[in-house]
C-alpha cells in the first residue's frame, strides 16, 4: 500500500495519479486507489482545506502523487442578471450548500429539491458533469459538528485569504 502523509506544492512530474470526488478530496483519512490500481492510504493533517485539482502529495517512499478532481454530476446555475444570481446564492448559502463560483454562474451538487427552489427563483439550471471545487469558506479549520469534545479538535481556526485562488 502506498502511504501518504504529506501535501506538497505542485510538481512538474508525478509517479502516480489519484482521481477523487470532492467528498473524497475533503477527507484527511481515506483508502483509495491510483489510476494505475495501486492501493493508497491517505493520512493527512486534519483541519486543512480539501485537496484541489493538480495538488501533489508525497508518499512515504518518496513518490509524488498528483490529485485530479473527478467529474461529478452538478447543477450549473445561471440567471438573467447579477441580482438574481446573488439572490440564488443567498438562498443556497442559507441552506449551507457549498458552492463553486464562476463568472456569472454557480455550481452545486445535483439535488432535485434545490433545483426546484432555484427554478422557482427564476434561475436557469442545467445538469452537467464536471470537476467540483467549491469555495472553502471564510474559516478553515476550527469548526466542527462533533459531540466528542474539543480535545480532538484543538487546531486553531485559519482565516481564508479572500481573493486568493488555490
Short mmCIF file of N, CA and C in Angstrom, two decimals:
data_model
loop_
_atom_site.label_atom_id
_atom_site.label_comp_id
_atom_site.label_asym_id
_atom_site.label_seq_id
_atom_site.Cartn_x
_atom_site.Cartn_y
_atom_site.Cartn_z
N UNK A 1 0.85 -1.18 0.00
CA UNK A 1 0.00 0.00 0.00
C UNK A 1 0.89 1.24 0.00
N UNK A 2 0.52 2.19 -0.84
CA UNK A 2 1.20 3.47 -0.90
C UNK A 2 0.65 4.33 0.24
N UNK A 3 1.51 4.75 1.16
CA UNK A 3 1.07 5.53 2.32
C UNK A 3 1.50 6.98 2.14
N UNK A 4 0.53 7.89 2.34
CA UNK A 4 0.78 9.32 2.12
C UNK A 4 0.40 10.10 3.37
N UNK A 5 1.35 10.94 3.84
CA UNK A 5 1.12 11.81 4.98
C UNK A 5 1.31 13.28 4.64
N UNK A 6 1.87 13.59 3.47
CA UNK A 6 2.35 14.95 3.21
C UNK A 6 1.78 15.56 1.94
N UNK A 7 1.31 16.81 2.07
CA UNK A 7 0.92 17.62 0.91
C UNK A 7 2.14 18.45 0.51
N UNK A 8 2.36 18.58 -0.81
CA UNK A 8 3.50 19.36 -1.30
C UNK A 8 3.01 20.26 -2.43
N UNK A 9 3.79 21.30 -2.76
CA UNK A 9 3.41 22.16 -3.89
C UNK A 9 3.34 21.35 -5.19
N UNK A 10 2.62 21.87 -6.16
CA UNK A 10 2.50 21.21 -7.47
C UNK A 10 3.89 20.96 -8.05
N UNK A 11 4.05 19.82 -8.68
CA UNK A 11 5.31 19.40 -9.27
C UNK A 11 5.15 19.24 -10.78
N UNK A 12 6.27 19.34 -11.51
CA UNK A 12 6.24 19.15 -12.95
C UNK A 12 6.01 17.69 -13.34
N UNK A 13 6.46 16.78 -12.49
CA UNK A 13 6.29 15.36 -12.79
C UNK A 13 5.58 14.68 -11.62
N UNK A 14 5.02 13.52 -11.91
CA UNK A 14 4.44 12.71 -10.83
C UNK A 14 4.67 11.24 -11.16
N UNK A 15 4.63 10.44 -10.11
CA UNK A 15 4.83 9.00 -10.26
C UNK A 15 3.52 8.23 -10.28
N UNK A 16 2.47 8.86 -9.79
CA UNK A 16 1.14 8.23 -9.77
C UNK A 16 0.09 9.33 -9.72
N UNK A 17 -1.15 8.96 -10.02
CA UNK A 17 -2.24 9.93 -10.03
C UNK A 17 -3.45 9.36 -9.30
N UNK A 18 -4.13 10.25 -8.56
CA UNK A 18 -5.39 9.91 -7.90
C UNK A 18 -6.49 10.73 -8.56
N UNK A 19 -7.61 10.11 -8.85
CA UNK A 19 -8.78 10.83 -9.35
C UNK A 19 -9.86 10.70 -8.29
N UNK A 20 -10.19 11.82 -7.62
CA UNK A 20 -11.08 11.79 -6.46
C UNK A 20 -12.23 12.77 -6.60
N UNK A 21 -13.38 12.38 -6.07
CA UNK A 21 -14.53 13.28 -5.98
C UNK A 21 -14.22 14.36 -4.94
N UNK A 22 -15.05 15.40 -4.90
CA UNK A 22 -14.83 16.45 -3.90
C UNK A 22 -14.97 15.88 -2.49
N UNK A 23 -15.94 15.01 -2.27
CA UNK A 23 -16.12 14.41 -0.95
C UNK A 23 -14.84 13.67 -0.53
N UNK A 24 -14.26 12.89 -1.44
CA UNK A 24 -13.03 12.17 -1.12
C UNK A 24 -11.86 13.13 -0.89
N UNK A 25 -11.80 14.22 -1.68
CA UNK A 25 -10.72 15.20 -1.51
C UNK A 25 -10.85 15.99 -0.21
N UNK A 26 -12.02 15.91 0.43
CA UNK A 26 -12.27 16.62 1.69
C UNK A 26 -11.86 15.80 2.91
N UNK A 27 -11.55 14.55 2.72
CA UNK A 27 -11.22 13.66 3.85
C UNK A 27 -9.73 13.68 4.13
N UNK A 28 -9.38 13.60 5.41
CA UNK A 28 -7.96 13.53 5.77
C UNK A 28 -7.53 12.08 5.98
N UNK A 29 -8.47 11.17 6.11
CA UNK A 29 -8.19 9.74 6.22
C UNK A 29 -9.02 9.05 5.14
N UNK A 30 -8.32 8.33 4.24
CA UNK A 30 -9.03 7.75 3.11
C UNK A 30 -8.26 6.58 2.55
N UNK A 31 -8.98 5.52 2.19
CA UNK A 31 -8.42 4.41 1.43
C UNK A 31 -8.94 4.57 0.01
N UNK A 32 -8.04 4.62 -0.96
CA UNK A 32 -8.42 4.81 -2.35
C UNK A 32 -7.40 4.09 -3.23
N UNK A 33 -7.51 4.30 -4.53
CA UNK A 33 -6.63 3.63 -5.48
C UNK A 33 -6.14 4.62 -6.53
N UNK A 34 -4.89 4.47 -6.96
CA UNK A 34 -4.36 5.31 -8.02
C UNK A 34 -5.04 4.93 -9.33
N UNK A 35 -4.85 5.76 -10.35
CA UNK A 35 -5.39 5.44 -11.68
C UNK A 35 -4.81 4.12 -12.19
N UNK A 36 -3.63 3.79 -11.71
CA UNK A 36 -2.97 2.56 -12.13
C UNK A 36 -3.43 1.35 -11.31
N UNK A 37 -4.29 1.58 -10.29
CA UNK A 37 -4.84 0.48 -9.50
C UNK A 37 -4.13 0.17 -8.19
N UNK A 38 -3.11 0.96 -7.84
CA UNK A 38 -2.38 0.70 -6.59
C UNK A 38 -3.17 1.26 -5.41
N UNK A 39 -3.26 0.47 -4.34
CA UNK A 39 -3.97 0.89 -3.14
C UNK A 39 -3.21 2.00 -2.43
N UNK A 40 -3.96 3.01 -1.95
CA UNK A 40 -3.37 4.18 -1.29
C UNK A 40 -4.06 4.39 0.05
N UNK A 41 -3.27 4.72 1.05
CA UNK A 41 -3.79 5.14 2.34
C UNK A 41 -3.40 6.59 2.57
N UNK A 42 -4.41 7.49 2.62
CA UNK A 42 -4.15 8.91 2.90
C UNK A 42 -4.30 9.14 4.40
N UNK A 43 -3.30 9.76 5.00
CA UNK A 43 -3.31 10.13 6.41
C UNK A 43 -2.81 11.56 6.50
N UNK A 44 -3.67 12.51 6.13
CA UNK A 44 -3.27 13.91 6.03
C UNK A 44 -3.63 14.67 7.29
N UNK A 45 -2.98 15.82 7.45
CA UNK A 45 -3.24 16.68 8.61
C UNK A 45 -4.69 17.12 8.62
N UNK A 46 -5.28 17.07 9.80
CA UNK A 46 -6.69 17.47 9.95
C UNK A 46 -6.82 18.99 9.92
N UNK A 47 -7.99 19.46 9.49
CA UNK A 47 -8.31 20.88 9.56
C UNK A 47 -7.86 21.72 8.39
N UNK A 48 -7.28 21.11 7.37
CA UNK A 48 -6.83 21.88 6.20
C UNK A 48 -7.90 21.88 5.12
N UNK A 49 -7.74 22.77 4.17
CA UNK A 49 -8.67 22.84 3.04
C UNK A 49 -8.66 21.52 2.27
N UNK A 50 -9.75 21.20 1.60
CA UNK A 50 -9.78 19.99 0.77
C UNK A 50 -8.68 20.03 -0.30
N UNK A 51 -8.25 18.87 -0.72
CA UNK A 51 -7.29 18.78 -1.82
C UNK A 51 -7.91 19.39 -3.07
N UNK A 52 -7.10 20.06 -3.87
CA UNK A 52 -7.62 20.65 -5.10
C UNK A 52 -6.98 20.01 -6.32
N UNK A 53 -7.62 20.18 -7.43
CA UNK A 53 -7.17 19.61 -8.69
C UNK A 53 -5.75 20.08 -8.99
N UNK A 54 -4.85 19.15 -9.25
CA UNK A 54 -3.47 19.48 -9.57
C UNK A 54 -2.53 19.49 -8.38
N UNK A 55 -3.06 19.43 -7.17
CA UNK A 55 -2.21 19.42 -5.98
C UNK A 55 -1.43 18.12 -5.93
N UNK A 56 -0.26 18.17 -5.31
CA UNK A 56 0.58 16.98 -5.23
C UNK A 56 0.77 16.54 -3.78
N UNK A 57 1.03 15.26 -3.65
CA UNK A 57 1.25 14.63 -2.36
C UNK A 57 2.56 13.86 -2.44
N UNK A 58 3.21 13.68 -1.30
CA UNK A 58 4.45 12.90 -1.28
C UNK A 58 4.24 11.67 -0.43
N UNK A 59 4.47 10.51 -1.04
CA UNK A 59 4.31 9.23 -0.34
C UNK A 59 5.52 8.97 0.55
N UNK A 60 5.36 8.05 1.49
CA UNK A 60 6.46 7.70 2.39
C UNK A 60 7.67 7.18 1.64
N UNK A 61 7.46 6.54 0.49
CA UNK A 61 8.59 6.01 -0.29
C UNK A 61 9.20 7.06 -1.22
N UNK A 62 8.73 8.32 -1.12
CA UNK A 62 9.30 9.41 -1.92
C UNK A 62 8.58 9.70 -3.22
N UNK A 63 7.66 8.85 -3.62
CA UNK A 63 6.95 9.09 -4.88
C UNK A 63 6.03 10.29 -4.76
N UNK A 64 5.88 11.00 -5.89
CA UNK A 64 4.98 12.15 -5.97
C UNK A 64 3.68 11.68 -6.62
N UNK A 65 2.56 12.04 -5.97
CA UNK A 65 1.24 11.64 -6.45
C UNK A 65 0.43 12.91 -6.72
N UNK A 66 -0.08 13.03 -7.94
CA UNK A 66 -0.89 14.20 -8.32
C UNK A 66 -2.36 13.87 -8.14
N UNK A 67 -3.10 14.83 -7.60
CA UNK A 67 -4.54 14.70 -7.38
C UNK A 67 -5.29 15.33 -8.54
N UNK A 68 -6.30 14.63 -9.04
CA UNK A 68 -7.18 15.14 -10.08
C UNK A 68 -8.61 15.13 -9.56
N UNK A 69 -9.35 16.19 -9.85
CA UNK A 69 -10.75 16.26 -9.46
C UNK A 69 -11.57 15.42 -10.44
N UNK A 70 -12.29 14.45 -9.90
CA UNK A 70 -13.15 13.59 -10.72
C UNK A 70 -14.40 14.37 -11.13
N UNK A 71 -14.85 14.16 -12.35
CA UNK A 71 -16.10 14.79 -12.80
C UNK A 71 -17.26 14.23 -11.99
N UNK A 72 -18.17 15.11 -11.61
CA UNK A 72 -19.35 14.75 -10.82
C UNK A 72 -20.58 15.36 -11.46
N UNK A 73 -21.75 14.83 -11.12
CA UNK A 73 -22.99 15.42 -11.60
C UNK A 73 -23.29 16.64 -10.76
N UNK A 74 -23.35 17.80 -11.43
CA UNK A 74 -23.55 19.08 -10.76
C UNK A 74 -24.71 19.83 -11.38
N UNK A 75 -25.24 20.78 -10.62
CA UNK A 75 -26.20 21.74 -11.16
C UNK A 75 -25.43 23.01 -11.51
N UNK A 76 -25.52 23.43 -12.75
CA UNK A 76 -24.87 24.65 -13.24
C UNK A 76 -25.98 25.71 -13.31
N UNK A 77 -25.82 26.77 -12.52
CA UNK A 77 -26.88 27.76 -12.34
C UNK A 77 -26.46 29.09 -12.96
N UNK A 78 -27.33 29.63 -13.80
CA UNK A 78 -27.14 30.97 -14.34
C UNK A 78 -28.44 31.74 -14.15
N UNK A 79 -28.34 33.05 -14.21
CA UNK A 79 -29.51 33.91 -14.02
C UNK A 79 -29.47 35.06 -15.03
N UNK A 80 -30.59 35.74 -15.15
CA UNK A 80 -30.72 36.83 -16.11
C UNK A 80 -29.84 38.02 -15.76
N UNK A 81 -29.53 38.19 -14.46
CA UNK A 81 -28.71 39.34 -14.06
C UNK A 81 -28.00 39.03 -12.74
N UNK A 82 -27.11 39.92 -12.35
CA UNK A 82 -26.29 39.72 -11.14
C UNK A 82 -27.14 39.68 -9.88
N UNK A 83 -28.20 40.48 -9.81
CA UNK A 83 -29.07 40.48 -8.63
C UNK A 83 -29.71 39.10 -8.43
N UNK A 84 -30.25 38.51 -9.50
CA UNK A 84 -30.89 37.21 -9.39
C UNK A 84 -29.89 36.12 -9.02
N UNK A 85 -28.67 36.20 -9.55
CA UNK A 85 -27.64 35.22 -9.20
C UNK A 85 -27.24 35.37 -7.72
N UNK A 86 -27.12 36.61 -7.27
CA UNK A 86 -26.80 36.86 -5.85
C UNK A 86 -27.92 36.34 -4.97
N UNK A 87 -29.16 36.55 -5.39
CA UNK A 87 -30.31 36.05 -4.63
C UNK A 87 -30.29 34.52 -4.55
N UNK A 88 -29.98 33.86 -5.65
CA UNK A 88 -29.88 32.39 -5.65
C UNK A 88 -28.77 31.94 -4.71
N UNK A 89 -27.62 32.61 -4.76
CA UNK A 89 -26.51 32.26 -3.87
C UNK A 89 -26.89 32.46 -2.41
N UNK A 90 -27.63 33.52 -2.12
CA UNK A 90 -28.08 33.78 -0.75
C UNK A 90 -28.94 32.62 -0.25
N UNK A 91 -29.91 32.20 -1.05
CA UNK A 91 -30.81 31.13 -0.61
C UNK A 91 -30.07 29.80 -0.47
N UNK A 92 -29.10 29.54 -1.32
CA UNK A 92 -28.30 28.32 -1.19
C UNK A 92 -27.41 28.40 0.05
N UNK A 93 -26.80 29.56 0.28
CA UNK A 93 -25.97 29.75 1.47
C UNK A 93 -26.77 29.61 2.75
N UNK A 94 -28.01 30.06 2.72
CA UNK A 94 -28.89 29.94 3.88
C UNK A 94 -29.16 28.47 4.21
N UNK A 95 -28.97 27.59 3.23
CA UNK A 95 -29.14 26.15 3.43
C UNK A 95 -27.79 25.45 3.58
N UNK A 96 -26.73 26.23 3.77
CA UNK A 96 -25.37 25.72 3.99
C UNK A 96 -24.87 24.85 2.85
N UNK A 97 -25.24 25.22 1.62
CA UNK A 97 -24.79 24.49 0.44
C UNK A 97 -23.44 25.06 0.01
N UNK A 98 -22.46 24.20 -0.14
CA UNK A 98 -21.16 24.63 -0.65
C UNK A 98 -21.30 24.92 -2.14
N UNK A 99 -20.75 26.05 -2.57
CA UNK A 99 -20.89 26.48 -3.96
C UNK A 99 -19.54 26.68 -4.64
N UNK A 100 -19.48 26.30 -5.89
CA UNK A 100 -18.36 26.67 -6.74
C UNK A 100 -18.82 27.90 -7.50
N UNK A 101 -18.00 28.94 -7.49
CA UNK A 101 -18.38 30.21 -8.09
C UNK A 101 -17.58 30.48 -9.36
N UNK A 102 -18.25 30.97 -10.35
CA UNK A 102 -17.59 31.36 -11.59
C UNK A 102 -18.16 32.69 -12.06
N UNK A 103 -17.62 33.20 -13.13
CA UNK A 103 -18.08 34.48 -13.68
C UNK A 103 -19.48 34.29 -14.26
N UNK A 104 -20.49 34.71 -13.50
CA UNK A 104 -21.87 34.62 -13.97
C UNK A 104 -22.55 33.29 -13.72
N UNK A 105 -21.96 32.40 -12.92
CA UNK A 105 -22.59 31.11 -12.65
C UNK A 105 -22.24 30.58 -11.27
N UNK A 106 -23.04 29.62 -10.82
CA UNK A 106 -22.81 28.87 -9.58
C UNK A 106 -22.90 27.39 -9.92
N UNK A 107 -22.17 26.57 -9.18
CA UNK A 107 -22.31 25.11 -9.32
C UNK A 107 -22.46 24.51 -7.94
N UNK A 108 -23.28 23.47 -7.88
CA UNK A 108 -23.51 22.75 -6.63
C UNK A 108 -23.83 21.30 -6.96
N UNK A 109 -23.70 20.40 -5.98
CA UNK A 109 -24.03 19.01 -6.25
C UNK A 109 -25.49 18.86 -6.68
N UNK A 110 -25.74 17.88 -7.53
CA UNK A 110 -27.08 17.61 -8.04
C UNK A 110 -28.04 17.30 -6.88
N UNK A 111 -29.13 18.04 -6.82
CA UNK A 111 -30.14 17.86 -5.78
C UNK A 111 -31.46 18.37 -6.34
N UNK A 112 -32.44 17.48 -6.49
CA UNK A 112 -33.69 17.86 -7.14
C UNK A 112 -34.48 18.90 -6.34
N UNK A 113 -34.38 18.87 -5.01
CA UNK A 113 -35.08 19.85 -4.18
C UNK A 113 -34.50 21.25 -4.41
N UNK A 114 -33.16 21.34 -4.39
CA UNK A 114 -32.51 22.63 -4.63
C UNK A 114 -32.73 23.10 -6.06
N UNK A 115 -32.76 22.17 -7.00
CA UNK A 115 -33.03 22.54 -8.39
C UNK A 115 -34.41 23.17 -8.50
N UNK A 116 -35.41 22.58 -7.87
CA UNK A 116 -36.77 23.13 -7.91
C UNK A 116 -36.82 24.52 -7.27
N UNK A 117 -36.12 24.70 -6.15
CA UNK A 117 -36.08 26.01 -5.49
C UNK A 117 -35.47 27.05 -6.42
N UNK A 118 -34.34 26.70 -7.04
CA UNK A 118 -33.66 27.63 -7.94
C UNK A 118 -34.54 28.00 -9.14
N UNK A 119 -35.21 27.02 -9.70
CA UNK A 119 -36.09 27.29 -10.84
C UNK A 119 -37.26 28.17 -10.41
N UNK A 120 -37.76 27.97 -9.19
CA UNK A 120 -38.83 28.82 -8.66
C UNK A 120 -38.35 30.26 -8.51
N UNK A 121 -37.06 30.43 -8.20
CA UNK A 121 -36.48 31.77 -8.09
C UNK A 121 -36.20 32.40 -9.46
N UNK A 122 -36.38 31.64 -10.53
CA UNK A 122 -36.17 32.17 -11.87
C UNK A 122 -34.81 31.85 -12.47
N UNK A 123 -34.03 31.02 -11.80
CA UNK A 123 -32.70 30.66 -12.31
C UNK A 123 -32.83 29.61 -13.42
N UNK A 124 -31.84 29.60 -14.28
CA UNK A 124 -31.71 28.55 -15.28
C UNK A 124 -30.77 27.50 -14.71
N UNK A 125 -31.23 26.26 -14.65
CA UNK A 125 -30.45 25.19 -14.03
C UNK A 125 -30.22 24.09 -15.06
N UNK A 126 -28.95 23.74 -15.24
CA UNK A 126 -28.57 22.70 -16.19
C UNK A 126 -27.77 21.64 -15.44
N UNK A 127 -28.07 20.39 -15.69
CA UNK A 127 -27.31 19.29 -15.07
C UNK A 127 -26.09 19.01 -15.95
N UNK A 128 -24.89 19.04 -15.35
CA UNK A 128 -23.65 18.83 -16.11
C UNK A 128 -22.75 17.82 -15.38
N UNK A 129 -21.74 17.35 -16.07
CA UNK A 129 -20.67 16.52 -15.49
C UNK A 129 -19.40 17.36 -15.55
N UNK A 130 -18.83 17.67 -14.38
CA UNK A 130 -17.63 18.49 -14.32
C UNK A 130 -16.95 18.30 -12.98
N UNK A 131 -15.66 18.60 -12.88
CA UNK A 131 -14.99 18.58 -11.57
C UNK A 131 -15.64 19.63 -10.66
N UNK A 132 -15.69 19.35 -9.37
CA UNK A 132 -16.33 20.24 -8.40
C UNK A 132 -15.30 20.73 -7.40
N UNK A 133 -15.13 22.05 -7.33
CA UNK A 133 -14.20 22.66 -6.38
C UNK A 133 -14.88 23.87 -5.76
N UNK A 134 -15.73 23.64 -4.73
CA UNK A 134 -16.44 24.78 -4.12
C UNK A 134 -15.50 25.64 -3.29
N UNK A 135 -15.97 26.83 -2.97
CA UNK A 135 -15.24 27.73 -2.08
C UNK A 135 -15.02 27.02 -0.76
N UNK A 136 -13.86 27.23 -0.18
CA UNK A 136 -13.55 26.56 1.09
C UNK A 136 -14.25 27.22 2.26
N UNK A 137 -14.62 28.45 2.15
CA UNK A 137 -15.29 29.15 3.25
C UNK A 137 -14.36 30.15 3.90
N UNK A 138 -14.93 30.98 4.73
CA UNK A 138 -14.16 32.06 5.35
C UNK A 138 -13.18 31.56 6.39
N UNK A 139 -13.52 30.49 7.06
CA UNK A 139 -12.66 30.00 8.14
C UNK A 139 -12.29 28.55 7.88
N UNK A 140 -10.99 28.29 7.75
CA UNK A 140 -10.53 26.92 7.56
C UNK A 140 -10.18 26.32 8.89
N UNK A 141 -10.77 25.18 9.20
CA UNK A 141 -10.49 24.52 10.49
C UNK A 141 -11.23 25.18 11.62
N UNK A 142 -11.21 24.56 12.76
CA UNK A 142 -11.82 25.14 13.94
C UNK A 142 -13.29 24.87 14.09
N UNK A 143 -14.01 24.69 13.00
CA UNK A 143 -15.46 24.49 13.07
C UNK A 143 -15.76 23.02 12.87
N UNK A 144 -16.56 22.46 13.74
CA UNK A 144 -16.96 21.06 13.58
C UNK A 144 -18.31 20.83 14.21
N UNK A 145 -18.88 19.68 13.91
CA UNK A 145 -20.18 19.32 14.45
C UNK A 145 -20.08 18.09 15.33
N UNK A 146 -18.90 17.77 15.81
CA UNK A 146 -18.71 16.60 16.64
C UNK A 146 -19.16 16.87 18.07
N UNK A 147 -19.66 15.83 18.69
CA UNK A 147 -20.03 15.91 20.10
C UNK A 147 -19.02 15.15 20.95
N UNK A 148 -17.86 14.85 20.35
CA UNK A 148 -16.83 14.06 21.04
C UNK A 148 -16.01 14.92 21.99
N UNK A 149 -16.21 16.20 22.00
CA UNK A 149 -15.42 17.07 22.87
C UNK A 149 -14.41 17.85 22.07
N UNK A 150 -13.90 18.90 22.67
CA UNK A 150 -12.99 19.80 21.98
C UNK A 150 -11.55 19.29 21.89
N UNK A 151 -11.14 18.38 22.75
CA UNK A 151 -9.75 17.93 22.78
C UNK A 151 -9.31 17.38 21.42
N UNK A 152 -10.20 16.67 20.76
CA UNK A 152 -9.87 16.08 19.47
C UNK A 152 -9.74 17.14 18.37
N UNK A 153 -10.28 18.31 18.58
CA UNK A 153 -10.31 19.37 17.58
C UNK A 153 -9.61 20.60 18.13
N UNK A 154 -8.32 20.50 18.38
CA UNK A 154 -7.61 21.59 19.02
C UNK A 154 -6.90 22.52 18.05
N UNK A 155 -7.08 22.31 16.73
CA UNK A 155 -6.40 23.18 15.78
C UNK A 155 -7.05 24.57 15.79
N UNK A 156 -6.21 25.56 15.59
CA UNK A 156 -6.68 26.96 15.60
C UNK A 156 -7.35 27.28 14.27
N UNK A 157 -8.41 28.08 14.30
CA UNK A 157 -9.03 28.49 13.04
C UNK A 157 -8.06 29.31 12.18
N UNK A 158 -8.16 29.13 10.86
CA UNK A 158 -7.32 29.89 9.94
C UNK A 158 -8.24 30.71 9.06
N UNK A 159 -7.98 31.98 8.95
CA UNK A 159 -8.81 32.85 8.14
C UNK A 159 -8.51 32.62 6.67
N UNK A 160 -9.54 32.44 5.89
CA UNK A 160 -9.41 32.27 4.45
C UNK A 160 -8.81 33.54 3.84
N UNK A 161 -7.94 33.39 2.86
CA UNK A 161 -7.38 34.54 2.18
C UNK A 161 -8.28 34.88 1.00
N UNK A 162 -9.13 35.88 1.19
CA UNK A 162 -10.09 36.23 0.16
C UNK A 162 -9.37 36.73 -1.08
N UNK A 163 -9.88 36.31 -2.21
CA UNK A 163 -9.31 36.73 -3.49
C UNK A 163 -8.17 35.85 -3.95
N UNK A 164 -7.69 34.94 -3.10
CA UNK A 164 -6.60 34.05 -3.47
C UNK A 164 -7.20 32.75 -3.96
N UNK A 165 -6.94 32.40 -5.18
CA UNK A 165 -7.45 31.15 -5.75
C UNK A 165 -6.40 30.08 -5.61
N UNK A 166 -6.81 28.92 -5.10
CA UNK A 166 -5.88 27.81 -4.98
C UNK A 166 -6.13 26.78 -6.05
#
